[in-house]
Amino acid sequence: MAQRIATILQRGLQKFRESPQLLLTVFVALAIIGSFVFVSLNFLGIARDAQEQLVKVRIGSLQDAFAPLAAELWQQPDVLRSYMRDLKAVNQTIVDFDIVGIEASSSAWVVLRSSDQTREGARVFREDLLLSLARSDVRDSFTIGQNENGIAYFLTARAIVDRSGELLGIILTRQALSAADAVISSNIRTAVTVLVVVLLLLLLLFFRHARIIDYTILYRKLREVDTLKDEFVAMASHELRAPLTAISGYAEMLRDGTLQGEARTQGLERIELSARQLNTLISDILDVSRIEQGRMKIESKRFDTKTMLAELCDIWEARAKEKGIALQRELADDLSIEADPDRFRQVVINLLSNAVKYTGSGTITVRTAMQDGRFVLRVSDTGIGMTEEEREKLFGKFYRAGGADVRKESGTGLGLWITKELLERMGGRISVESIKGVGSHFIVLFPLATASGT
Ligand code: ADP
């Protein structure tokens, strides 16, 4: 589970890295949701305050109107009760509708009149402060909030005085705010539903946007591939035409008898070289398709690197010498690796061939060593070197640096891509260190073969 989450997070991060515009989208989505939540909560707060205020004002007005009537009907308790019942019936928020007063014998607050006659005579507890306030200011009503078992109530009190200003009693109403709360809760529910819908819509938009960004990335990659394809066609036609022209030209001259003696030998050598170039081109293209289709066979076995490298150095020393370049070797004894010998040979040939191609003068050095328990092969040259930008693209398919010193050499831009792919399939790695105009080091790392390896 944790791994799944980590993978999803990693993929997400990768997406953000690939297209930073996504960050802006996420920011806008969060800002919209945040503003919506903020506005909704604010609005609900205002609505709740307004609702409570309204309830208070209504009960205040009701008591103001009822107080003179109650004074008028003080001596007719039944009529008064019936009015109280009617008022309670039309105001559904009212739970208790009483008139209270101080009992002379006990000096305690008791219910004198009530919409519910059974409450009359009952003691009134805990409301002393509210009742005292109502008694001290007979022209106003006073309200306090109360919370009982999670239900909010408003208690409102107002004095009833007769014509001479004598206090007859105090109207005491208890209102449940559950109805108002229900309205607010329903508002909250609506707001949450709308928020969820907005969130879903935003998510939908977000995914669509992410997909569009995916398409943009894909489009960019396709364009790159298209450019590479054009370059490949241009390169392949050039790489095919140049040796073919050489072969047919020299063959014609040989047939005509134009070339004699030394020139004839040179002509034959040029034909041979051109045929080799064509062979390399075709093998490279075949290798690419084998690797891409997963058909490249790797048959690893344990072998001694020194023997193979010494043999290859012998061959390439001769070719380097033709260009006036020295090839040095520092090959460590007893370093065996487990790899496909033919593929490993191909890797080394590619590195040596590049070193000879891209070095005008100086030395090529082939070194092997054991480093941190691994086999290390270094092919170093004092050639044209590379810029940082060139180094980054070096192992890409069809990549060739743009300089004239590279373009004058024949090449497909496939060798290093094939090298890297082959090494990775055999458990090895390749890296490069290079300075433009100074030279390059290609470093191949391999795990050492275990003693028991075959
Ligand atoms: P190519 O057929 O062009 O040699 P590679 O894939 O072998 O193709 O190499 C890709 C590019 O890397 C070359 O075109 C060249 O620009 C650069 N390169 C490879 N090896 C060297 C080197 N030893 N020194 C400088 N540049 C190199």
GROMACS .gro file of C-alpha atoms and ligand atoms in nm:
model
  481
    1MET     CA    1   0.000   0.000   0.000
    2ALA     CA    2   0.273   0.245   0.109
    3GLN     CA    3   0.468   0.145  -0.200
    4ARG     CA    4   0.166   0.214  -0.421
    5ILE     CA    5   0.124   0.558  -0.268
    6ALA     CA    6   0.498   0.622  -0.311
    7THR     CA    7   0.475   0.517  -0.677
    8ILE     CA    8   0.173   0.742  -0.738
    9LEU     CA    9   0.352   1.033  -0.567
   10GLN     CA   10   0.663   0.969  -0.771
   11ARG     CA   11   0.459   0.964  -1.092
   12GLY     CA   12   0.288   1.286  -0.990
   13LEU     CA   13   0.620   1.453  -0.918
   14GLN     CA   14   0.751   1.331  -1.252
   15LYS     CA   15   0.447   1.488  -1.424
   16PHE     CA   16   0.511   1.819  -1.249
   17ARG     CA   17   0.875   1.805  -1.351
   18GLU     CA   18   0.782   1.733  -1.712
   19SER     CA   19   0.528   2.015  -1.729
   20PRO     CA   20   0.552   2.292  -1.472
   21GLN     CA   21   0.223   2.440  -1.611
   22LEU     CA   22   0.048   2.173  -1.403
   23LEU     CA   23   0.158   2.357  -1.089
   24LEU     CA   24  -0.036   2.662  -1.203
   25THR     CA   25  -0.345   2.447  -1.266
   26VAL     CA   26  -0.324   2.291  -0.920
   27PHE     CA   27  -0.274   2.634  -0.766
   28VAL     CA   28  -0.579   2.776  -0.946
   29ALA     CA   29  -0.791   2.472  -0.849
   30LEU     CA   30  -0.690   2.503  -0.483
   31ALA     CA   31  -0.749   2.880  -0.487
   32ILE     CA   32  -1.101   2.829  -0.629
   33ILE     CA   33  -1.186   2.562  -0.370
   34GLY     CA   34  -1.035   2.771  -0.088
   35SER     CA   35  -1.230   3.082  -0.188
   36PHE     CA   36  -1.549   2.879  -0.218
   37VAL     CA   37  -1.507   2.729   0.131
   38PHE     CA   38  -1.419   3.070   0.276
   39VAL     CA   39  -1.717   3.246   0.117
   40SER     CA   40  -1.957   2.963   0.213
   41LEU     CA   41  -1.845   2.958   0.577
   42ASN     CA   42  -1.866   3.336   0.597
   43PHE     CA   43  -2.207   3.337   0.440
   44LEU     CA   44  -2.334   3.066   0.675
   45GLY     CA   45  -2.199   3.257   0.975
   46ILE     CA   46  -2.380   3.573   0.863
   47ALA     CA   47  -2.697   3.375   0.794
   48ARG     CA   48  -2.686   3.212   1.139
   49ASP     CA   49  -2.638   3.551   1.312
   50ALA     CA   50  -2.921   3.706   1.110
   51GLN     CA   51  -3.153   3.417   1.187
   52GLU     CA   52  -3.086   3.440   1.561
   53GLN     CA   53  -3.133   3.815   1.553
   54LEU     CA   54  -3.465   3.770   1.377
   55VAL     CA   55  -3.588   3.517   1.633
   56LYS     CA   56  -3.496   3.757   1.917
   57VAL     CA   57  -3.664   4.055   1.754
   58ARG     CA   58  -3.981   3.858   1.686
   59ILE     CA   59  -4.019   3.729   2.039
   60GLY     CA   60  -3.939   4.077   2.177
   61SER     CA   61  -4.216   4.232   1.967
   62LEU     CA   62  -4.452   3.953   2.062
   63GLN     CA   63  -4.391   4.008   2.433
   64ASP     CA   64  -4.415   4.388   2.393
   65ALA     CA   65  -4.759   4.347   2.239
   66PHE     CA   66  -4.868   4.078   2.482
   67ALA     CA   67  -4.765   4.254   2.808
   68PRO     CA   68  -5.047   4.523   2.810
   69LEU     CA   69  -5.301   4.259   2.707
   70ALA     CA   70  -5.191   4.032   2.993
   71ALA     CA   71  -5.225   4.325   3.240
   72GLU     CA   72  -5.572   4.387   3.104
   73LEU     CA   73  -5.678   4.024   3.142
   74TRP     CA   74  -5.492   3.961   3.470
   75GLN     CA   75  -5.811   3.891   3.658
   76GLN     CA   76  -5.940   3.648   3.390
   77PRO     CA   77  -5.684   3.368   3.400
   78ASP     CA   78  -5.877   3.136   3.166
   79VAL     CA   79  -5.900   3.397   2.890
   80LEU     CA   80  -5.533   3.482   2.942
   81ARG     CA   81  -5.436   3.115   2.917
   82SER     CA   82  -5.636   3.070   2.599
   83TYR     CA   83  -5.454   3.371   2.443
   84MET     CA   84  -5.125   3.224   2.552
   85ARG     CA   85  -5.213   2.889   2.395
   86ASP     CA   86  -5.312   3.060   2.069
   87LEU     CA   87  -4.989   3.259   2.057
   88LYS     CA   88  -4.784   2.947   2.127
   89ALA     CA   89  -4.970   2.762   1.851
   90VAL     CA   90  -4.887   3.021   1.587
   91ASN     CA   91  -4.523   3.056   1.702
   92GLN     CA   92  -4.386   2.710   1.668
   93THR     CA   93  -4.046   2.796   1.805
   94ILE     CA   94  -4.202   2.863   2.149
   95VAL     CA   95  -4.166   2.559   2.376
   96ASP     CA   96  -4.281   2.712   2.709
   97PHE     CA   97  -4.498   3.020   2.744
   98ASP     CA   98  -4.533   3.119   3.113
   99ILE     CA   99  -4.595   3.419   3.331
  100VAL     CA  100  -4.393   3.398   3.651
  101GLY     CA  101  -4.400   3.590   3.977
  102ILE     CA  102  -4.258   3.585   4.330
  103GLU     CA  103  -4.451   3.370   4.572
  104ALA     CA  104  -4.507   3.571   4.890
  105SER     CA  105  -4.467   3.275   5.127
  106SER     CA  106  -4.137   3.143   4.989
  107SER     CA  107  -4.002   3.451   4.803
  108ALA     CA  108  -3.925   3.213   4.517
  109TRP     CA  109  -4.009   3.251   4.149
  110VAL     CA  110  -4.309   3.035   4.054
  111VAL     CA  111  -4.524   2.995   3.741
  112LEU     CA  112  -4.843   3.202   3.785
  113ARG     CA  113  -5.004   3.156   3.443
  114SER     CA  114  -4.905   2.921   3.160
  115SER     CA  115  -5.023   2.804   2.820
  116ASP     CA  116  -4.990   2.462   2.983
  117GLN     CA  117  -5.196   2.489   3.303
  118THR     CA  118  -5.021   2.193   3.469
  119ARG     CA  119  -4.704   2.401   3.496
  120GLU     CA  120  -4.874   2.663   3.716
  121GLY     CA  121  -4.740   2.668   4.071
  122ALA     CA  122  -4.411   2.508   3.966
  123ARG     CA  123  -4.088   2.667   4.090
  124VAL     CA  124  -3.866   2.845   3.837
  125PHE     CA  125  -3.500   2.771   3.893
  126ARG     CA  126  -3.182   2.924   3.753
  127GLU     CA  127  -3.346   3.216   3.574
  128ASP     CA  128  -3.299   3.463   3.861
  129LEU     CA  129  -3.067   3.694   3.674
  130LEU     CA  130  -3.290   3.720   3.369
  131LEU     CA  131  -3.601   3.776   3.582
  132SER     CA  132  -3.429   4.039   3.797
  133LEU     CA  133  -3.324   4.221   3.481
  134ALA     CA  134  -3.683   4.218   3.352
  135ARG     CA  135  -3.807   4.340   3.689
  136SER     CA  136  -3.558   4.626   3.704
  137ASP     CA  137  -3.647   4.757   3.355
  138VAL     CA  138  -4.016   4.698   3.299
  139ARG     CA  139  -4.030   4.848   2.950
  140ASP     CA  140  -3.783   4.615   2.783
  141SER     CA  141  -3.753   4.246   2.706
  142PHE     CA  142  -3.432   4.053   2.780
  143THR     CA  143  -3.301   3.741   2.610
  144ILE     CA  144  -3.036   3.490   2.707
  145GLY     CA  145  -2.915   3.182   2.521
  146GLN     CA  146  -2.919   2.838   2.676
  147ASN     CA  147  -2.795   2.500   2.568
  148GLU     CA  148  -2.958   2.184   2.696
  149ASN     CA  149  -2.858   1.840   2.568
  150GLY     CA  150  -2.709   1.994   2.257
  151ILE     CA  151  -3.022   2.194   2.172
  152ALA     CA  152  -2.999   2.572   2.168
  153TYR     CA  153  -3.276   2.773   2.341
  154PHE     CA  154  -3.354   3.141   2.384
  155LEU     CA  155  -3.510   3.250   2.714
  156THR     CA  156  -3.686   3.586   2.692
  157ALA     CA  157  -3.839   3.776   2.982
  158ARG     CA  158  -4.053   4.092   2.998
  159ALA     CA  159  -4.237   4.252   3.288
  160ILE     CA  160  -4.618   4.297   3.303
  161VAL     CA  161  -4.726   4.607   3.498
  162ASP     CA  162  -5.073   4.739   3.571
  163ARG     CA  163  -5.185   5.097   3.507
  164SER     CA  164  -5.035   5.220   3.831
  165GLY     CA  165  -4.699   5.070   3.742
  166GLU     CA  166  -4.734   4.780   3.987
  167LEU     CA  167  -4.551   4.460   3.875
  168LEU     CA  168  -4.801   4.178   3.813
  169GLY     CA  169  -4.566   3.917   3.676
  170ILE     CA  170  -4.300   3.846   3.415
  171ILE     CA  171  -4.361   3.683   3.078
  172LEU     CA  172  -4.105   3.405   3.036
  173THR     CA  173  -4.080   3.226   2.701
  174ARG     CA  174  -3.847   2.949   2.602
  175GLN     CA  175  -3.782   2.907   2.232
  176ALA     CA  176  -3.608   2.613   2.072
  177LEU     CA  177  -3.376   2.711   1.789
  178SER     CA  178  -3.387   2.363   1.639
  179ALA     CA  179  -3.601   2.488   1.352
  180ALA     CA  180  -3.350   2.764   1.274
  181ASP     CA  181  -3.066   2.515   1.323
  182ALA     CA  182  -3.235   2.278   1.083
  183VAL     CA  183  -3.246   2.552   0.819
  184ILE     CA  184  -2.879   2.629   0.877
  185SER     CA  185  -2.786   2.260   0.868
  186SER     CA  186  -2.975   2.218   0.544
  187ASN     CA  187  -2.785   2.521   0.407
  188ILE     CA  188  -2.458   2.364   0.516
  189ARG     CA  189  -2.558   2.038   0.347
  190THR     CA  190  -2.640   2.224   0.025
  191ALA     CA  191  -2.309   2.412   0.044
  192VAL     CA  192  -2.115   2.088   0.099
  193THR     CA  193  -2.298   1.920  -0.190
  194VAL     CA  194  -2.219   2.213  -0.418
  195LEU     CA  195  -1.858   2.206  -0.296
  196VAL     CA  196  -1.829   1.835  -0.374
  197VAL     CA  197  -1.979   1.893  -0.721
  198VAL     CA  198  -1.738   2.184  -0.779
  199LEU     CA  199  -1.451   1.964  -0.660
  200LEU     CA  200  -1.553   1.684  -0.895
  201LEU     CA  201  -1.582   1.928  -1.184
  202LEU     CA  202  -1.241   2.069  -1.098
  203LEU     CA  203  -1.095   1.720  -1.080
  204LEU     CA  204  -1.247   1.645  -1.418
  205LEU     CA  205  -1.101   1.965  -1.558
  206PHE     CA  206  -0.772   1.885  -1.394
  207PHE     CA  207  -0.756   1.539  -1.552
  208ARG     CA  208  -0.853   1.678  -1.889
  209HIS     CA  209  -0.588   1.943  -1.853
  210ALA     CA  210  -0.332   1.682  -1.745
  211ARG     CA  211  -0.426   1.476  -2.050
  212ILE     CA  212  -0.388   1.778  -2.277
  213ILE     CA  213  -0.047   1.835  -2.122
  214ASP     CA  214   0.030   1.467  -2.185
  215TYR     CA  215  -0.065   1.518  -2.547
  216THR     CA  216   0.157   1.826  -2.561
  217ILE     CA  217   0.450   1.625  -2.427
  218LEU     CA  218   0.370   1.346  -2.670
  219TYR     CA  219   0.347   1.595  -2.954
  220ARG     CA  220   0.685   1.738  -2.856
  221LYS     CA  221   0.835   1.387  -2.846
  222LEU     CA  222   0.676   1.300  -3.180
  223ARG     CA  223   0.824   1.612  -3.333
  224GLU     CA  224   1.164   1.518  -3.194
  225VAL     CA  225   1.124   1.167  -3.336
  226ASP     CA  226   1.016   1.318  -3.666
  227THR     CA  227   1.324   1.541  -3.675
  228LEU     CA  228   1.539   1.243  -3.581
  229LYS     CA  229   1.376   1.040  -3.857
  230ASP     CA  230   1.453   1.316  -4.111
  231GLU     CA  231   1.810   1.329  -3.984
  232PHE     CA  232   1.830   0.952  -4.005
  233VAL     CA  233   1.707   0.948  -4.364
  234ALA     CA  234   1.958   1.222  -4.454
  235MET     CA  235   2.235   1.042  -4.267
  236ALA     CA  236   2.147   0.698  -4.405
  237SER     CA  237   2.131   0.822  -4.762
  238HIS     CA  238   2.464   0.998  -4.721
  239GLU     CA  239   2.622   0.702  -4.545
  240LEU     CA  240   2.493   0.472  -4.818
  241ARG     CA  241   2.575   0.695  -5.111
  242ALA     CA  242   2.934   0.785  -5.014
  243PRO     CA  243   3.068   0.425  -4.995
  244LEU     CA  244   2.854   0.313  -5.290
  245THR     CA  245   2.990   0.597  -5.503
  246ALA     CA  246   3.343   0.504  -5.397
  247ILE     CA  247   3.286   0.135  -5.472
  248SER     CA  248   3.134   0.193  -5.818
  249GLY     CA  249   3.392   0.463  -5.904
  250TYR     CA  250   3.692   0.246  -5.814
  251ALA     CA  251   3.538  -0.065  -5.972
  252GLU     CA  252   3.494   0.128  -6.298
  253MET     CA  253   3.852   0.252  -6.290
  254LEU     CA  254   3.979  -0.100  -6.217
  255ARG     CA  255   3.780  -0.240  -6.507
  256ASP     CA  256   3.905   0.034  -6.745
  257GLY     CA  257   4.260  -0.033  -6.635
  258THR     CA  258   4.298   0.333  -6.527
  259LEU     CA  259   4.446   0.225  -6.196
  260GLN     CA  260   4.780   0.056  -6.209
  261GLY     CA  261   5.042  -0.049  -5.957
  262GLU     CA  262   5.020   0.129  -5.619
  263ALA     CA  263   4.701   0.316  -5.722
  264ARG     CA  264   4.534  -0.014  -5.802
  265THR     CA  265   4.613  -0.148  -5.453
  266GLN     CA  266   4.481   0.173  -5.300
  267GLY     CA  267   4.166   0.148  -5.508
  268LEU     CA  268   4.104  -0.204  -5.386
  269GLU     CA  269   4.162  -0.088  -5.028
  270ARG     CA  270   3.907   0.193  -5.075
  271ILE     CA  271   3.655  -0.058  -5.204
  272GLU     CA  272   3.719  -0.277  -4.902
  273LEU     CA  273   3.685   0.018  -4.663
  274SER     CA  274   3.361   0.132  -4.825
  275ALA     CA  275   3.219  -0.219  -4.804
  276ARG     CA  276   3.311  -0.226  -4.434
  277GLN     CA  277   3.136   0.107  -4.381
  278LEU     CA  278   2.822  -0.026  -4.549
  279ASN     CA  279   2.842  -0.337  -4.336
  280THR     CA  280   2.869  -0.130  -4.017
  281LEU     CA  281   2.573   0.083  -4.119
  282ILE     CA  282   2.355  -0.219  -4.187
  283SER     CA  283   2.463  -0.397  -3.865
  284ASP     CA  284   2.388  -0.082  -3.662
  285ILE     CA  285   2.041  -0.051  -3.811
  286LEU     CA  286   1.974  -0.422  -3.754
  287ASP     CA  287   2.099  -0.396  -3.394
  288VAL     CA  288   1.869  -0.101  -3.327
  289SER     CA  289   1.567  -0.289  -3.451
  290ARG     CA  290   1.668  -0.603  -3.255
  291ILE     CA  291   1.710  -0.402  -2.935
  292GLU     CA  292   1.387  -0.211  -2.983
  293GLN     CA  293   1.187  -0.524  -3.051
  294GLY     CA  294   1.352  -0.709  -2.761
  295ARG     CA  295   1.509  -0.961  -2.997
  296MET     CA  296   1.870  -0.892  -2.904
  297LYS     CA  297   2.008  -1.217  -2.763
  298ILE     CA  298   2.248  -1.184  -2.472
  299GLU     CA  299   2.436  -1.500  -2.376
  300SER     CA  300   2.645  -1.411  -2.076
  301LYS     CA  301   2.937  -1.615  -1.954
  302ARG     CA  302   3.245  -1.557  -1.747
  303PHE     CA  303   3.553  -1.450  -1.940
  304ASP     CA  304   3.886  -1.283  -1.879
  305THR     CA  305   3.884  -0.923  -1.993
  306LYS     CA  306   4.259  -0.892  -2.042
  307THR     CA  307   4.281  -1.149  -2.321
  308MET     CA  308   3.997  -0.996  -2.519
  309LEU     CA  309   4.109  -0.636  -2.468
  310ALA     CA  310   4.471  -0.713  -2.560
  311GLU     CA  311   4.355  -0.868  -2.887
  312LEU     CA  312   4.135  -0.569  -2.970
  313CYS     CA  313   4.411  -0.323  -2.875
  314ASP     CA  314   4.644  -0.499  -3.119
  315ILE     CA  315   4.399  -0.449  -3.406
  316TRP     CA  316   4.318  -0.087  -3.319
  317GLU     CA  317   4.677   0.006  -3.245
  318ALA     CA  318   4.752  -0.057  -3.611
  319ARG     CA  319   4.457   0.154  -3.726
  320ALA     CA  320   4.547   0.434  -3.486
  321LYS     CA  321   4.906   0.430  -3.608
  322GLU     CA  322   4.779   0.493  -3.964
  323LYS     CA  323   4.642   0.824  -3.832
  324GLY     CA  324   4.960   0.894  -3.637
  325ILE     CA  325   4.799   0.825  -3.300
  326ALA     CA  326   4.953   0.611  -3.028
  327LEU     CA  327   4.745   0.352  -2.849
  328GLN     CA  328   4.856   0.264  -2.498
  329ARG     CA  329   4.723  -0.008  -2.277
  330GLU     CA  330   4.725  -0.071  -1.903
  331LEU     CA  331   4.535  -0.394  -1.865
  332ALA     CA  332   4.499  -0.548  -1.520
  333ASP     CA  333   4.544  -0.922  -1.475
  334ASP     CA  334   4.272  -1.159  -1.360
  335LEU     CA  335   3.971  -0.939  -1.409
  336SER     CA  336   3.683  -1.157  -1.518
  337ILE     CA  337   3.332  -1.039  -1.584
  338GLU     CA  338   3.010  -1.213  -1.671
  339ALA     CA  339   2.879  -1.079  -1.999
  340ASP     CA  340   2.810  -1.179  -2.358
  341PRO     CA  341   3.166  -1.183  -2.503
  342ASP     CA  342   3.050  -1.090  -2.856
  343ARG     CA  343   2.844  -0.797  -2.730
  344PHE     CA  344   3.119  -0.682  -2.497
  345ARG     CA  345   3.361  -0.695  -2.792
  346GLN     CA  346   3.114  -0.484  -2.991
  347VAL     CA  347   3.106  -0.226  -2.708
  348VAL     CA  348   3.485  -0.201  -2.693
  349ILE     CA  349   3.518  -0.182  -3.072
  350ASN     CA  350   3.268   0.101  -3.078
  351LEU     CA  351   3.457   0.296  -2.811
  352LEU     CA  352   3.793   0.236  -2.980
  353SER     CA  353   3.658   0.320  -3.322
  354ASN     CA  354   3.514   0.649  -3.190
  355ALA     CA  355   3.838   0.731  -3.008
  356VAL     CA  356   4.034   0.685  -3.334
  357LYS     CA  357   3.773   0.869  -3.543
  358TYR     CA  358   3.744   1.171  -3.316
  359THR     CA  359   4.113   1.213  -3.227
  360GLY     CA  360   4.333   1.415  -3.458
  361SER     CA  361   4.660   1.357  -3.278
  362GLY     CA  362   4.789   1.237  -2.944
  363THR     CA  363   4.719   0.920  -2.756
  364ILE     CA  364   4.442   0.676  -2.689
  365THR     CA  365   4.467   0.486  -2.362
  366VAL     CA  366   4.282   0.170  -2.268
  367ARG     CA  367   4.290   0.096  -1.896
  368THR     CA  368   4.124  -0.164  -1.679
  369ALA     CA  369   4.117  -0.184  -1.304
  370MET     CA  370   3.918  -0.307  -1.010
  371GLN     CA  371   3.750  -0.023  -0.826
  372ASP     CA  372   3.513  -0.061  -0.528
  373GLY     CA  373   3.474  -0.427  -0.613
  374ARG     CA  374   3.378  -0.352  -0.973
  375PHE     CA  375   3.547  -0.389  -1.307
  376VAL     CA  376   3.627  -0.053  -1.467
  377LEU     CA  377   3.728   0.000  -1.828
  378ARG     CA  378   3.843   0.344  -1.935
  379VAL     CA  379   3.892   0.439  -2.299
  380SER     CA  380   4.055   0.781  -2.300
  381ASP     CA  381   4.159   1.000  -2.591
  382THR     CA  382   4.316   1.338  -2.656
  383GLY     CA  383   4.067   1.414  -2.930
  384ILE     CA  384   3.807   1.679  -3.008
  385GLY     CA  385   3.619   1.637  -2.678
  386MET     CA  386   3.264   1.753  -2.613
  387THR     CA  387   3.069   2.038  -2.463
  388GLU     CA  388   2.836   1.971  -2.170
  389GLU     CA  389   2.533   1.994  -2.400
  390GLU     CA  390   2.686   1.738  -2.638
  391ARG     CA  391   2.770   1.508  -2.345
  392GLU     CA  392   2.406   1.510  -2.231
  393LYS     CA  393   2.278   1.399  -2.572
  394LEU     CA  394   2.562   1.165  -2.650
  395PHE     CA  395   2.382   0.837  -2.580
  396GLY     CA  396   2.067   0.938  -2.768
  397LYS     CA  397   1.967   0.756  -3.082
  398PHE     CA  398   2.103   0.913  -3.406
  399TYR     CA  399   2.282   1.185  -3.213
  400ARG     CA  400   2.592   1.328  -3.370
  401ALA     CA  401   2.758   1.651  -3.256
  402GLY     CA  402   2.717   1.930  -3.507
  403GLY     CA  403   3.081   2.038  -3.552
  404ALA     CA  404   3.266   1.998  -3.881
  405ASP     CA  405   3.528   1.778  -3.706
  406VAL     CA  406   3.250   1.523  -3.639
  407ARG     CA  407   3.065   1.558  -3.969
  408LYS     CA  408   3.378   1.488  -4.174
  409GLU     CA  409   3.390   1.140  -4.017
  410SER     CA  410   3.147   0.876  -4.135
  411GLY     CA  411   2.899   0.769  -3.868
  412THR     CA  412   2.537   0.692  -3.793
  413GLY     CA  413   2.495   0.833  -3.443
  414LEU     CA  414   2.376   0.488  -3.337
  415GLY     CA  415   2.696   0.337  -3.196
  416LEU     CA  416   2.679   0.485  -2.846
  417TRP     CA  417   2.307   0.426  -2.815
  418ILE     CA  418   2.363   0.059  -2.902
  419THR     CA  419   2.661   0.048  -2.663
  420LYS     CA  420   2.458   0.185  -2.374
  421GLU     CA  421   2.164  -0.049  -2.442
  422LEU     CA  422   2.389  -0.354  -2.468
  423LEU     CA  423   2.573  -0.268  -2.148
  424GLU     CA  424   2.252  -0.213  -1.956
  425ARG     CA  425   2.118  -0.547  -2.074
  426MET     CA  426   2.436  -0.715  -1.949
  427GLY     CA  427   2.424  -0.542  -1.609
  428GLY     CA  428   2.689  -0.281  -1.689
  429ARG     CA  429   2.689   0.098  -1.715
  430ILE     CA  430   2.864   0.362  -1.921
  431SER     CA  431   2.946   0.724  -1.848
  432VAL     CA  432   3.157   0.993  -2.004
  433GLU     CA  433   3.390   1.268  -1.891
  434SER     CA  434   3.501   1.511  -2.155
  435ILE     CA  435   3.632   1.859  -2.219
  436LYS     CA  436   3.585   2.027  -2.554
  437GLY     CA  437   3.918   2.045  -2.738
  438VAL     CA  438   4.099   1.841  -2.473
  439GLY     CA  439   3.969   1.487  -2.494
  440SER     CA  440   3.724   1.231  -2.360
  441HIS     CA  441   3.711   0.941  -2.118
  442PHE     CA  442   3.447   0.673  -2.167
  443ILE     CA  443   3.405   0.469  -1.850
  444VAL     CA  444   3.242   0.127  -1.847
  445LEU     CA  445   3.148  -0.031  -1.514
  446PHE     CA  446   3.065  -0.395  -1.460
  447PRO     CA  447   3.008  -0.612  -1.156
  448LEU     CA  448   3.299  -0.855  -1.120
  449ALA     CA  449   3.216  -1.217  -1.196
  450THR     CA  450   3.176  -1.428  -0.885
  451ALA     CA  451   3.432  -1.705  -0.846
  452SER     CA  452   3.162  -1.967  -0.905
  453GLY     CA  453   3.046  -1.802  -1.234
  454THR     CA  454   3.067  -2.019  -1.546
  455ADP     P1  455   2.889   0.797  -3.468
  455ADP     O1  456   2.853   0.692  -3.567
  455ADP     O2  457   2.851   0.933  -3.510
  455ADP     O3  458   3.030   0.788  -3.421
  455ADP     P2  459   2.818   0.730  -3.197
  455ADP     O4  460   2.685   0.698  -3.139
  455ADP     O5  461   2.924   0.630  -3.179
  455ADP     O6  462   2.792   0.766  -3.346
  455ADP     O7  463   2.865   0.867  -3.133
  455ADP     C1  464   2.774   0.972  -3.125
  455ADP     C2  465   2.844   1.107  -3.126
  455ADP     O8  466   2.919   1.121  -3.006
  455ADP     C3  467   2.946   1.123  -3.233
  455ADP     O9  468   2.887   1.163  -3.354
  455ADP     C4  469   3.037   1.231  -3.176
  455ADP    O10  470   2.975   1.357  -3.193
  455ADP     C5  471   3.036   1.198  -3.027
  455ADP     N1  472   3.152   1.115  -2.988
  455ADP     C6  473   3.155   0.981  -2.969
  455ADP     N2  474   3.277   0.941  -2.926
  455ADP     C7  475   3.353   1.051  -2.917
  455ADP     C8  476   3.488   1.076  -2.878
  455ADP     N3  477   3.570   0.977  -2.840
  455ADP     N4  478   3.532   1.205  -2.879
  455ADP     C9  479   3.449   1.306  -2.915
  455ADP     N5  480   3.320   1.289  -2.954
  455ADP    C10  481   3.272   1.164  -2.954
   0.00000   0.00000   0.00000
